Coordinates of C-alpha atoms in Angstrom, one line a residue:
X1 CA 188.9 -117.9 118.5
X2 CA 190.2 -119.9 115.6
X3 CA 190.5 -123.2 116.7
X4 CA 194.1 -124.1 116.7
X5 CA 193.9 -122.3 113.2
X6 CA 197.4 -121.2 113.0
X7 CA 200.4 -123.7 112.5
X8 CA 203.1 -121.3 113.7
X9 CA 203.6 -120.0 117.4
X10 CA 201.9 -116.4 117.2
X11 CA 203.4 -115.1 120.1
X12 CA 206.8 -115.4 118.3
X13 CA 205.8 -113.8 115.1
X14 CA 208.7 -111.7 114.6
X15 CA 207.8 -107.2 113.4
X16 CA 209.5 -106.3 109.8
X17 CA 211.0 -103.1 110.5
X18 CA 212.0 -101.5 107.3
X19 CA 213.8 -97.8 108.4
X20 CA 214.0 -96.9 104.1
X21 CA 209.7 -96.9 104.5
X22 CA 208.4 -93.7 105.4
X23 CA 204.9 -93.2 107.1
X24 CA 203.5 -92.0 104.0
X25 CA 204.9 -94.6 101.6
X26 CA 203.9 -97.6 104.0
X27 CA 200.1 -95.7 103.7
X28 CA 200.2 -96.2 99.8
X29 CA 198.9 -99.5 99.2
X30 CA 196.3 -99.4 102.3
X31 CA 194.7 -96.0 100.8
X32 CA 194.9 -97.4 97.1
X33 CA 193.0 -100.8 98.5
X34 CA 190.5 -98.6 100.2
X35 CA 189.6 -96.8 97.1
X36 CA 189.5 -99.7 94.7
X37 CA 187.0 -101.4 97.3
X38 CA 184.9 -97.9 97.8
X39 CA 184.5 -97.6 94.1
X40 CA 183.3 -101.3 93.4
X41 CA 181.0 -100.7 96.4
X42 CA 179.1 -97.5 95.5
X43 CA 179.8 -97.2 91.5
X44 CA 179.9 -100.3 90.1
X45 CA 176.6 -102.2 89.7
X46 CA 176.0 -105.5 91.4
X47 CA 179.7 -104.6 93.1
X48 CA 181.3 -107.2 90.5
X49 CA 183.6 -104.6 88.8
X50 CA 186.1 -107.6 88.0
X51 CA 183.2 -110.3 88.2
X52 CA 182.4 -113.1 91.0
X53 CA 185.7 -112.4 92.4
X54 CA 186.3 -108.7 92.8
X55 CA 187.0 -108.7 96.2
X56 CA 190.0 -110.9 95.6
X57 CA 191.6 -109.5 92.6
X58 CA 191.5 -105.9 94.4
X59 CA 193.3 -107.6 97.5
X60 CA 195.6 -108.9 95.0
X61 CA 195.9 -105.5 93.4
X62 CA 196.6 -103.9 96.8
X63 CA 199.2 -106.4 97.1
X64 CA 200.9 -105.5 94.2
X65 CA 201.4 -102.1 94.8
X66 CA 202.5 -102.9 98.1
X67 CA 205.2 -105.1 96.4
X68 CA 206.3 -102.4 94.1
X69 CA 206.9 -99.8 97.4
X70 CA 208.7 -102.6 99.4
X71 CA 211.0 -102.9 95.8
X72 CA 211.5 -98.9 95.9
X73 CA 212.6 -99.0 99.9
X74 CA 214.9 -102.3 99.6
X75 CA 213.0 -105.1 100.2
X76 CA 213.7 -108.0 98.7
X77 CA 211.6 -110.2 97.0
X78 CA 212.2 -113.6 98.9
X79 CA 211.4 -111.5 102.1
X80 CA 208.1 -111.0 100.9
X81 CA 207.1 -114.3 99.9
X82 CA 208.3 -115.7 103.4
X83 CA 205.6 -113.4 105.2
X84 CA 203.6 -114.5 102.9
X85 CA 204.0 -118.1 103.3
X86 CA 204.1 -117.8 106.9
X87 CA 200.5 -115.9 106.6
X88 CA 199.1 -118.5 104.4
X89 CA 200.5 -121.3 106.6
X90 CA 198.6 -119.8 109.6
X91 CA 195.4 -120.0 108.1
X92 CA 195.8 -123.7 106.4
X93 CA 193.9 -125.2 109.5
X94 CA 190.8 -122.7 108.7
X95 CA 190.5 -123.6 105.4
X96 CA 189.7 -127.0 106.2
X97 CA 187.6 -126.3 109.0
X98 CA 185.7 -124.2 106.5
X99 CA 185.6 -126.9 104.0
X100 CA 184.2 -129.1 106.7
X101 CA 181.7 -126.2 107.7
X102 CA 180.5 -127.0 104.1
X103 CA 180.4 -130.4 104.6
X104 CA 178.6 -130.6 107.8
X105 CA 176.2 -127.8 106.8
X106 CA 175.3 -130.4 103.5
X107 CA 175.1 -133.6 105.5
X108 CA 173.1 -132.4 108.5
X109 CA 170.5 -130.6 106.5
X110 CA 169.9 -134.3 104.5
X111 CA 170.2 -135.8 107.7
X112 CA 167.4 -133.7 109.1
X113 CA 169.8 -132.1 111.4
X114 CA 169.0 -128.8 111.2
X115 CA 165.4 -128.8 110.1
X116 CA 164.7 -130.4 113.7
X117 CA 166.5 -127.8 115.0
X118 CA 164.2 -125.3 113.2
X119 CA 161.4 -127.8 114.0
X120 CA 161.3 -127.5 118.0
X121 CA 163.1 -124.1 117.9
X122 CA 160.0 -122.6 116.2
X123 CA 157.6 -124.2 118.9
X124 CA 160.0 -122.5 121.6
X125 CA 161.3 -119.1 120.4
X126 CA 158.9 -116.9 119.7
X127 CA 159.7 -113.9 117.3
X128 CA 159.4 -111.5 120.8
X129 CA 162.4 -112.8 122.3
X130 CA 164.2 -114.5 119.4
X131 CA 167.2 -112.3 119.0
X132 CA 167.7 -111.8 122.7
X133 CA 167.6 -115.3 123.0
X134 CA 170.1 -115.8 120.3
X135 CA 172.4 -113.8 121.6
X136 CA 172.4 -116.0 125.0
X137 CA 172.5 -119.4 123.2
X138 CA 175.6 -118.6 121.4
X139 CA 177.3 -116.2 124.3
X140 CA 176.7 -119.5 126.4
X141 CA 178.1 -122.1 123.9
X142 CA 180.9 -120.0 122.8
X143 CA 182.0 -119.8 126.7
X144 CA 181.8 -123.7 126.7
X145 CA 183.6 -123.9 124.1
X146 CA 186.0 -121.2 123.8
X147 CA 185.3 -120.9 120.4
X148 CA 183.0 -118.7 118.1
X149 CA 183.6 -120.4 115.2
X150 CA 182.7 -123.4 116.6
X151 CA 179.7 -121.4 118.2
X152 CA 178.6 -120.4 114.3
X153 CA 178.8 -123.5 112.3
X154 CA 176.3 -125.6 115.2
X155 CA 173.8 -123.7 117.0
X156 CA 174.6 -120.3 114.7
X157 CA 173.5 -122.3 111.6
X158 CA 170.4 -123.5 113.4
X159 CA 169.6 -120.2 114.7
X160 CA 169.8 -118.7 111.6
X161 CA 167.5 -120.8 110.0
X162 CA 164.4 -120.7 112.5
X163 CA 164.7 -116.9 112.3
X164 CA 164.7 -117.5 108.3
X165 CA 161.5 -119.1 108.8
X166 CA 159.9 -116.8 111.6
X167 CA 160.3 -114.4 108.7
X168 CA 163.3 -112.5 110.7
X169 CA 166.0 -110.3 109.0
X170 CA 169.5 -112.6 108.5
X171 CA 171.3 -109.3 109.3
X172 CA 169.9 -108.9 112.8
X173 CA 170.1 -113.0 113.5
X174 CA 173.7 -113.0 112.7
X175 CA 174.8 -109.9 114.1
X176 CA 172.6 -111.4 117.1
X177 CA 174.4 -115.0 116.7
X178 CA 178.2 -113.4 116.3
X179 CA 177.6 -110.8 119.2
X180 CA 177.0 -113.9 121.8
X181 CA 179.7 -116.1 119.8
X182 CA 182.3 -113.1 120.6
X183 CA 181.3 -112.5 124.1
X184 CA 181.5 -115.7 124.8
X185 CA 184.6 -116.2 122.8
X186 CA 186.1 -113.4 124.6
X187 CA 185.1 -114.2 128.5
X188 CA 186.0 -117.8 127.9
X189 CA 189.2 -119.3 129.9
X190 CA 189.4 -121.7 126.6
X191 CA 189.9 -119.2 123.8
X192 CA 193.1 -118.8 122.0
X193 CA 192.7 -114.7 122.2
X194 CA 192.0 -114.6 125.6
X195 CA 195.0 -116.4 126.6
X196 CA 197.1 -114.5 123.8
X197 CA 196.4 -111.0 124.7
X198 CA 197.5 -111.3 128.3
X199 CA 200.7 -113.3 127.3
X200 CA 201.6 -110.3 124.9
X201 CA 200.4 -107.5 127.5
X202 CA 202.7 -109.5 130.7
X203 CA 199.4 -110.7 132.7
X204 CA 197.8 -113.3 134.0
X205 CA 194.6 -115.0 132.3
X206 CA 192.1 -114.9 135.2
X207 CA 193.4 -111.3 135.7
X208 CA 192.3 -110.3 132.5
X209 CA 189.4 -111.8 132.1
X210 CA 188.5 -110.1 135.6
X211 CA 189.1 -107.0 134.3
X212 CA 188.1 -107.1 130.7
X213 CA 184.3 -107.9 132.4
X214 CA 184.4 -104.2 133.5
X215 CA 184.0 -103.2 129.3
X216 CA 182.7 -106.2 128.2
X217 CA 179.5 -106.7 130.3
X218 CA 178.5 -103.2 130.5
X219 CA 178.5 -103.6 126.4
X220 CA 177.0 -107.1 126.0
X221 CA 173.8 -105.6 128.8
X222 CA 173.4 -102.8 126.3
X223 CA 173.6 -105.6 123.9
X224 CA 170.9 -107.5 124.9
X225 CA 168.5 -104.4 125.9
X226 CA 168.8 -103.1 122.0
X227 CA 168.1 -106.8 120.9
X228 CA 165.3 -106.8 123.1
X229 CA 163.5 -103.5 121.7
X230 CA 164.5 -104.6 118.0
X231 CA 162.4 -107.8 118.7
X232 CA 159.6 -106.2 120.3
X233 CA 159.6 -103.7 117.5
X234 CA 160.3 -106.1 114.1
X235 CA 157.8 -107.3 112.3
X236 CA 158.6 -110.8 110.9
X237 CA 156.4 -112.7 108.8
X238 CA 153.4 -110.8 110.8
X239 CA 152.2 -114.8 111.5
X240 CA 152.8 -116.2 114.5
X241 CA 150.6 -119.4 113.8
X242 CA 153.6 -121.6 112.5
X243 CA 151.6 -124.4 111.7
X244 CA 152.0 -124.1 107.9
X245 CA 156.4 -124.0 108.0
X246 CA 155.7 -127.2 110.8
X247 CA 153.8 -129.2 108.8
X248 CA 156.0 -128.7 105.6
X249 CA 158.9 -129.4 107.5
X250 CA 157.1 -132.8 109.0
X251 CA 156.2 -133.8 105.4
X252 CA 159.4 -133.8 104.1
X253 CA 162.1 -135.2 106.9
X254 CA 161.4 -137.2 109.4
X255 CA 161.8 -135.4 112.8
X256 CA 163.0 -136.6 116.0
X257 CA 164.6 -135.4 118.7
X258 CA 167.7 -138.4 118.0
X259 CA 168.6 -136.3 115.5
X260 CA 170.0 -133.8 118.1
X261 CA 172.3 -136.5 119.4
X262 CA 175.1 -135.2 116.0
X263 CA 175.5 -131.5 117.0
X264 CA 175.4 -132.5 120.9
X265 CA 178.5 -135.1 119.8
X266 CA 180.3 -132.3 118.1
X267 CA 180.0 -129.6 121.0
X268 CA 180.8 -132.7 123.8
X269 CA 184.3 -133.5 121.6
X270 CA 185.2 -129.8 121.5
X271 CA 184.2 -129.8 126.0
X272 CA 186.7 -132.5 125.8
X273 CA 189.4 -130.5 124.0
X274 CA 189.2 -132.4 120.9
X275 CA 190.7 -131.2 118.1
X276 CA 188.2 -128.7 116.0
X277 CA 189.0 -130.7 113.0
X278 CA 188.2 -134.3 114.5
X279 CA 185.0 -132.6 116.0
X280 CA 183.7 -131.3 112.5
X281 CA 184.5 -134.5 110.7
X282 CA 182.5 -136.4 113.4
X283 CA 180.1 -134.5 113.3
X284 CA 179.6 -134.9 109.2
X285 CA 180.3 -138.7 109.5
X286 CA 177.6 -139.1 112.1
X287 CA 175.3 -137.4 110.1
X288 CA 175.9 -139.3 107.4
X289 CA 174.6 -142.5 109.3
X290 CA 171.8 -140.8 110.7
X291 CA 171.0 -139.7 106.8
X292 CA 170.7 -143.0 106.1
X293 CA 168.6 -144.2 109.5
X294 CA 166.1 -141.3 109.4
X295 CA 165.8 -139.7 105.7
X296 CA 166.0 -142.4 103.7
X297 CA 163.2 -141.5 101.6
X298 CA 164.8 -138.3 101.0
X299 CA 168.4 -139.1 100.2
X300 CA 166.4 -141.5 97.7
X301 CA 164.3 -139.1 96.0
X302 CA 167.0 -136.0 95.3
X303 CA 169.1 -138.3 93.0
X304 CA 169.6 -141.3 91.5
X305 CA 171.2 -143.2 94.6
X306 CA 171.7 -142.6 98.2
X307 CA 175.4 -142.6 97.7
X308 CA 175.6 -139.8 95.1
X309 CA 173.0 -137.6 97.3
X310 CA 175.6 -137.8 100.8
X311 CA 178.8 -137.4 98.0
X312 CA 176.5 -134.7 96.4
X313 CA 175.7 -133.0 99.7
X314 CA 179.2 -132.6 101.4
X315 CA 180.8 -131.2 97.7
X316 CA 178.4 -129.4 95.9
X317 CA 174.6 -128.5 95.9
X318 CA 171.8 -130.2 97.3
X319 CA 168.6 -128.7 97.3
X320 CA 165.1 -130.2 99.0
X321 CA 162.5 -129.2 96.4
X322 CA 159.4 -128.3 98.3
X323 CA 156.0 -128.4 96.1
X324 CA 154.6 -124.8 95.5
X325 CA 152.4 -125.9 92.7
X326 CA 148.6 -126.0 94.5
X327 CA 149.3 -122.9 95.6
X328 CA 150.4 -121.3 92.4
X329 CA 146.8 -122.9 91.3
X330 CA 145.0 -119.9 92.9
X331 CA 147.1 -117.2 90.7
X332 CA 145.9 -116.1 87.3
X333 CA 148.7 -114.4 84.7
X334 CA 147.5 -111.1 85.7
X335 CA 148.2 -111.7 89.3
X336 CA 151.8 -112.9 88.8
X337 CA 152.5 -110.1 86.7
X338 CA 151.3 -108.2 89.6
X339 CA 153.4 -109.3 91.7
X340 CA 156.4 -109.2 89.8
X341 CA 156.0 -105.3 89.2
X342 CA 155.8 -104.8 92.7
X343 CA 159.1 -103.6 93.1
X344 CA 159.2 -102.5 96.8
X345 CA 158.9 -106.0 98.1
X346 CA 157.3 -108.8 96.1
X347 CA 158.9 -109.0 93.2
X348 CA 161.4 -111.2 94.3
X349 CA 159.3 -113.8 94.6
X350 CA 159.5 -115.6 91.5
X351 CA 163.6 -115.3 91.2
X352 CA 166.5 -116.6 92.8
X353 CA 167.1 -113.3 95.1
X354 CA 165.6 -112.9 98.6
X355 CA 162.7 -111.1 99.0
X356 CA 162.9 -107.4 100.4
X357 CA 160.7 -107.3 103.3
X358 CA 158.2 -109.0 105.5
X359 CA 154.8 -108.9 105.6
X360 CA 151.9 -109.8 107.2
X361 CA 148.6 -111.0 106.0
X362 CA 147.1 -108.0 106.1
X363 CA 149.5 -106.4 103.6
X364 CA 149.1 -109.6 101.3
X365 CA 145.1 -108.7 101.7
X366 CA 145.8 -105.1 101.0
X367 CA 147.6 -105.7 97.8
X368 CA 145.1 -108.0 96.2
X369 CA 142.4 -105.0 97.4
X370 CA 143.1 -103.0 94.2
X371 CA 142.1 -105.9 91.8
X372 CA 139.5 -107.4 93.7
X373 CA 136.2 -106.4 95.4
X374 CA 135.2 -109.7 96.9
X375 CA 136.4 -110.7 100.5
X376 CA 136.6 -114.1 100.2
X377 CA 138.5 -114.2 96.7
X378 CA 141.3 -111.5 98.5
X379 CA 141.7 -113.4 101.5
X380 CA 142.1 -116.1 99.5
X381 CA 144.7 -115.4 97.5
X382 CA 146.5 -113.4 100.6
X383 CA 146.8 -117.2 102.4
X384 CA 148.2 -118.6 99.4
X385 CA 150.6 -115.4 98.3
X386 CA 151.4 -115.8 102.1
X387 CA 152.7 -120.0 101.9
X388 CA 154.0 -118.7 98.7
X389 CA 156.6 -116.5 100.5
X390 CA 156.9 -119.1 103.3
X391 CA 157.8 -121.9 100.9
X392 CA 160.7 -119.3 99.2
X393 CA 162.1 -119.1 102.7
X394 CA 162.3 -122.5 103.5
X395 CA 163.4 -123.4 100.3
X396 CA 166.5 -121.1 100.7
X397 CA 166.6 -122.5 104.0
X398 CA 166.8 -126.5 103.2
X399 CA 169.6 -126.1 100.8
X400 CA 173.5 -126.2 101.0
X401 CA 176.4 -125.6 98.7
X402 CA 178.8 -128.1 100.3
X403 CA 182.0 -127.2 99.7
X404 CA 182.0 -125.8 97.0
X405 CA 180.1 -122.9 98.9
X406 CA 183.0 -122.2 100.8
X407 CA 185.4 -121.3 97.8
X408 CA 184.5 -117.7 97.4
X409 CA 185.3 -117.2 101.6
X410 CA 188.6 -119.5 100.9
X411 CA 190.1 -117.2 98.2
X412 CA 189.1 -114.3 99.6
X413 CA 190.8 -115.6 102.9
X414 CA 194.0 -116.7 100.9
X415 CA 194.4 -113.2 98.9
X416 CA 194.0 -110.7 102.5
X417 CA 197.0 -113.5 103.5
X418 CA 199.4 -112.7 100.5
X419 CA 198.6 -108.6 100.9
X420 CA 198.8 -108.6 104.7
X421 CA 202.2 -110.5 104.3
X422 CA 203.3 -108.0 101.7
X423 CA 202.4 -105.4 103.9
X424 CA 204.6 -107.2 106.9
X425 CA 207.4 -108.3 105.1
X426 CA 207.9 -104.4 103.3
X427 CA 207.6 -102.8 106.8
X428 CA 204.6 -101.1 106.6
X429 CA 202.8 -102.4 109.6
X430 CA 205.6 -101.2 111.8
X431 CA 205.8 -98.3 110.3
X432 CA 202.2 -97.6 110.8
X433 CA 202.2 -98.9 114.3
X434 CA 205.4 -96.6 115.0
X435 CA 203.4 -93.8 113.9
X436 CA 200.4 -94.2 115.9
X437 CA 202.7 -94.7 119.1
X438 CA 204.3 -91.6 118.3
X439 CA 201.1 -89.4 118.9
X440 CA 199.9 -91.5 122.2
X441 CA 201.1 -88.2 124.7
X442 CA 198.5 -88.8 127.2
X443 CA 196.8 -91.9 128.9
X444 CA 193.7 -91.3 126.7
X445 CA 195.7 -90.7 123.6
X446 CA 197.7 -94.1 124.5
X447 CA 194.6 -96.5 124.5
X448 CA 193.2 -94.7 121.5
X449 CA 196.4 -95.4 119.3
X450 CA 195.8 -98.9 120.5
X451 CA 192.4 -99.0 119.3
X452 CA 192.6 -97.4 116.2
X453 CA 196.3 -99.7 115.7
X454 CA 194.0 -102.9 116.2
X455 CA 191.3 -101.7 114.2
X456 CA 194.2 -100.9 111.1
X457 CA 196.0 -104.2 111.4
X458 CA 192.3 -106.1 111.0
X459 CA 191.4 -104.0 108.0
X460 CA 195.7 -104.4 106.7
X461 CA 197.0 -107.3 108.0
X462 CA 193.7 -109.5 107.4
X463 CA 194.4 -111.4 110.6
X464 CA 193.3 -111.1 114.3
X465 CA 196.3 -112.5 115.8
X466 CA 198.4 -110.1 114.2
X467 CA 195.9 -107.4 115.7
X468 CA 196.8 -108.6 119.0
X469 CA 200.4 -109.7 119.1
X470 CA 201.8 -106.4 116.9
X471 CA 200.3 -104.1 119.0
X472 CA 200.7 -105.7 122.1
X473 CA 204.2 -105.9 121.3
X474 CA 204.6 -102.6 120.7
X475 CA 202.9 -100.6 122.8
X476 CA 203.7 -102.8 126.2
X477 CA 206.4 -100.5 127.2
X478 CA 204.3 -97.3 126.6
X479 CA 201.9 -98.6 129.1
X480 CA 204.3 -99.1 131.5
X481 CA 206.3 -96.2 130.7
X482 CA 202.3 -94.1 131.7
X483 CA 202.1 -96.4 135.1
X484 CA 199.4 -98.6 133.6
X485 CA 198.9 -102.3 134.8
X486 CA 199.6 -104.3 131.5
X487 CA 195.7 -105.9 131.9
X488 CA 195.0 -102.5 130.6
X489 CA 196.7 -103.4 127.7
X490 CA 195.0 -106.8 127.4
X491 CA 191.6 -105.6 128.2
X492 CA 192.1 -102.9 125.1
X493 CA 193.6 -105.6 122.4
X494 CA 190.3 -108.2 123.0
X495 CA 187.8 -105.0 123.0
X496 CA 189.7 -103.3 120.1
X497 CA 191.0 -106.5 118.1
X498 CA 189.3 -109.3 118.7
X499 CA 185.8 -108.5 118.8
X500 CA 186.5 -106.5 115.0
X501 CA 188.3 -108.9 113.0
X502 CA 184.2 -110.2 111.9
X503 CA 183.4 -106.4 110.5
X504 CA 186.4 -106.4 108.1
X505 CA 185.3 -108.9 105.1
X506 CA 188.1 -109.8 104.4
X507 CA 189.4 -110.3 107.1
X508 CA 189.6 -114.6 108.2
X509 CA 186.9 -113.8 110.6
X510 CA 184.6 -111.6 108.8
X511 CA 185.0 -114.3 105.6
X512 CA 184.6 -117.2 107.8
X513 CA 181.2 -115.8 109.9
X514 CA 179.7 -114.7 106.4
X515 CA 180.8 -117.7 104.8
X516 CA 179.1 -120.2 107.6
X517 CA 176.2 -118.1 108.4
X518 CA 175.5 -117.4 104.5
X519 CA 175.0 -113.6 105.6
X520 CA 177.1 -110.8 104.1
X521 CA 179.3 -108.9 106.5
X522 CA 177.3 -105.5 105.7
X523 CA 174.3 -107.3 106.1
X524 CA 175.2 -108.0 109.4
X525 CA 177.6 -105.2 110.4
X526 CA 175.1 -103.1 112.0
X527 CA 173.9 -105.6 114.1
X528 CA 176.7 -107.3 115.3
X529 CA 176.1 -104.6 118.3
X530 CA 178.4 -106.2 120.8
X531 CA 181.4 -106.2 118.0
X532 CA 181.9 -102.5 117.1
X533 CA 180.6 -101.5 120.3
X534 CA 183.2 -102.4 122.6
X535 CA 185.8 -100.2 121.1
X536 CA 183.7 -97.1 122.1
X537 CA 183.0 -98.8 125.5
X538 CA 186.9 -98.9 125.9
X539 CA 187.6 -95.7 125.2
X540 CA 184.7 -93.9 127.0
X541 CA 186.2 -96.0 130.2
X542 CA 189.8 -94.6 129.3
X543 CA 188.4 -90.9 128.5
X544 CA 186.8 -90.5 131.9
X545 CA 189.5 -93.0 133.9
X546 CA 187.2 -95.3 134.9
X547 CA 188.7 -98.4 136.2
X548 CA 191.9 -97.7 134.8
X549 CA 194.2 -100.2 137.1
X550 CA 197.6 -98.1 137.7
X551 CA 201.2 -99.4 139.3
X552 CA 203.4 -98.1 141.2
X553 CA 206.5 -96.0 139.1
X554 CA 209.7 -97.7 138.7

């Protein structure tokens, strides 16, 4: 799933078990992180209760207190920074590989990467089958590849960014993008998690994927069906005449289909079991060459030389102005002020925030009615309001922060490491294990202490090998103790663990996917259908014993 992101051998990772730690005590620091994060989230305005980096220092916080618990029940303090170095080691790979995310994101868009992507992806998908069709383009590269995150920063990106400009929700085209990733992700031979969870549960991979299909593709058909009605149902930019975005795009990069020979590089290196590191930095090296074959007009025109515009684009910001002036022209004062005190949806338009709706040039013409009488002068201005909007989106959509963008998702990845290895190294993710084991009485009550212990370790523990290997550690004997195959086990850590780590923000996955896709994880939560889904799929399969593989007792 993470692309050779962890540099120690998982399936080792040793459980802390701390006997001075009760239940309730090991509960302390997860509660008091909970209520720090609820009351940034619905009391504090703009949710920056301790500024840009809230999110952090409250991990941090949570930390602390966990530190101060593990101090009370013996723990010492080099036992805590060893958990925590061995967390932060684990996630050194991912940090690059989201650094190179930045860098490839900056240097394909100059290259004219990804608007050629959102060039002939707008003359194919059409808004009535776009998230469906999202969800099988990534399901079908993450399979290739064995890897979601791979899945995200090349065709996710791409994807993202023609739905941007059909007028689409980025919520529903992520959670679209990262259900198919983590189908795919999950069904593929290649992925790390796939072959982990059988290796902790005592199966075989083929056997599990074999049997995980009886969940999974039950939950990726209902998937696809509610993608299907959402599309039907949506309405985007109400314009299905794209002609406007093509032409735009057209005058400003020069579009060829070469340009599709980078990302079909980067996804043939990771078919050839590259390392995901080599891949990225191919894959920003080649488009650095192609920047200066097919853009160089553009490299030449964003700064004072070609060189500082590719050094510009991998590190920091690089933004393609696009001209809105002629159709600003048609707007008097009285009209922009219009617009700007039309809080439900327009007034957006003018600042650096995304606008709050769609709409369709009947709205535009609707809005203008109240100031005008004449036809001709409303459906005027509704065509220009309407470019207006367009241009916003594709402005937002034609830049890249680099690097630098992917600092925020870096330190919030770095502080879940340093509480999660608190938490491990004072006992408390035993403990709390321990005590959801305790309860599991009954076959049901087993796989829903499993669940809910996958779903705790993702929100705790920040990591989604630790969701699988603690867990399947720890409840392997239980299952065999009820007469269950251990691919019950397996199925029940990939549709509990894996598939969740991307809801949790920060969590590596959930930072990562929001970080690469630019959407926030509760903009995309509900949609990511597939992700929490699968839990429930497990469970109803466990409540009425369908498919529940038993052995013979010992």
């Amino acid at each position: 799933m993470k692309d050779d992101s962890s540099n120690i051998d998982i399936e080792d990772q040793k459980i802390i078990n701390n006997k001075e730690l009760s239940f309730i005590e090991a509960l302390i620091p997860v509660i008091i992180l909970m209520s720090l994060l609820a009351y940034n989230i619905f009391f504090v305005e703009g949710q920056e209760w301790f500024g840009a980096y809230t999110n952090q220092i409250i991990l941090l916080l949570g930390g602390g207190v966990a530190a101060v618990v593990g101090f009370f029940n013996k723990t010492t303090l080099s036992t805590m920074l060893k958990e925590i170095w061995e967390n932060l080691r684990s996630v050194f790979v991912p940090i690059i590989i989201l650094f190179l995310v930045g860098a490839l994101a900056g240097t394909w868009l100059i290259s004219g990467v990804i608007p050629a992507m959102v060039y002939y992806g707008l003359q194919v998908l059409s808004p009535e089958i776009f998230l469906p069709a999202s969800v099988i383009i990534a399901a079908v590269i993450s399979i290739a590849t064995g890897s979601s995150w791979t899945t995200s920063a090349t065709v996710g990106i791409a994807l993202i960014g023609i739905g941007t400009a059909l007028g689409i929700n980025p919520g529903m085209i992520a959670g679209a993008v990262i259900s198919g990733a983590y189908f795919g992700d999950k069904m593929s031979p290649l992925s790390d998690t796939t072959n982990l969870a059988p290796a902790m549960a005592g199966t075989d991979l083929f056997t599990h994927i074999k049997y995980m299909a009886i969940t999974t593709v039950p939950t990726i058909i209902v998937t696809l069906i509610v993608f299907s009605i959402i599309s039907i149902s949506i309405d985007s930019n109400g314009n299905s005449d794209t002609t406007f975005i093509l032409e735009t795009i057209d005058n400003y990069f020069n579009i060829t289909p070469w340009l599709f020979l980078v990302p079909v590089a980067v996804v043939v290196l990771i078919l050839l079991k590259t390392k995901p590191l080599v891949a990225l930095v191919s894959g920003v090296c080649l488009a650095i060459i192609f920047s200066f074959i097919f853009q160089p007009k553009l490299i030449n025109s964003i700064s004072e030389s070609s060189t500082k515009t590719i050094v510009q684009s991998i590190l920091t910001d690089t933004n393609i102005k696009i001209s809105d002036e002629e159709y600003l022209a048609v707007f008097s004062e009285i009209d922009i002020k219009k617009i700007n005190n039309d809080e439900d949806r327009l007034e957006n338009l003018f600042s650096d925030n995304d606008l709050k709706g769609s709409y369709t040039i009947e709205d535009l013409k609707t809005f203008f009615s109240t100031s005008y009488s004449n036809p001709e002068i409303i459906q005027n201005k509704a065509e220009n309001l309407d470019k207006l909007i367009t241009i916003k989106r594709l402005k937002k959509l034609f830049s890249s922060g680099g690097m630098n963008s992917m600092l925020w998702t870096i330190y919030l990845i770095i502080c879940a490491m340093v509480f999660g290895g608190i938490m491990d190294g004072i006992g408390a993710l035993s403990r709390i294990t321990k005590a959801l084991l305790s309860v599991a009485t009954t076959v049901f009550g087993l796989f829903a202490s499993t669940v809910i212990s996958c779903l705790g370790l993702n929100v705790v523990a920040s990591d989604q090998y630790l969701a699988i290997v603690i867990p399947g550690k720890m409840f392997k004997k239980a299952y065999e103790d009820k007469c269950l195959a251990p691919e019950n086990l397996s199925r029940t850590l990939e549709d509990s663990g894996t598939v969740t780590s991307v809801l949790i923000p920060w969590n590596t996955c959930g930072a990562y996917q929001s970080g690469v896709l630019g959407v926030s994880v509760a903009d995309y939560f509900v949609y990511a259908i597939f992700n929490w889904l699968s839990p429930f799929t497990t469970l109803l399969f466990a409540a009425f014993r369908l498919k529940i593989k038993m052995i013979a007792s010992k």
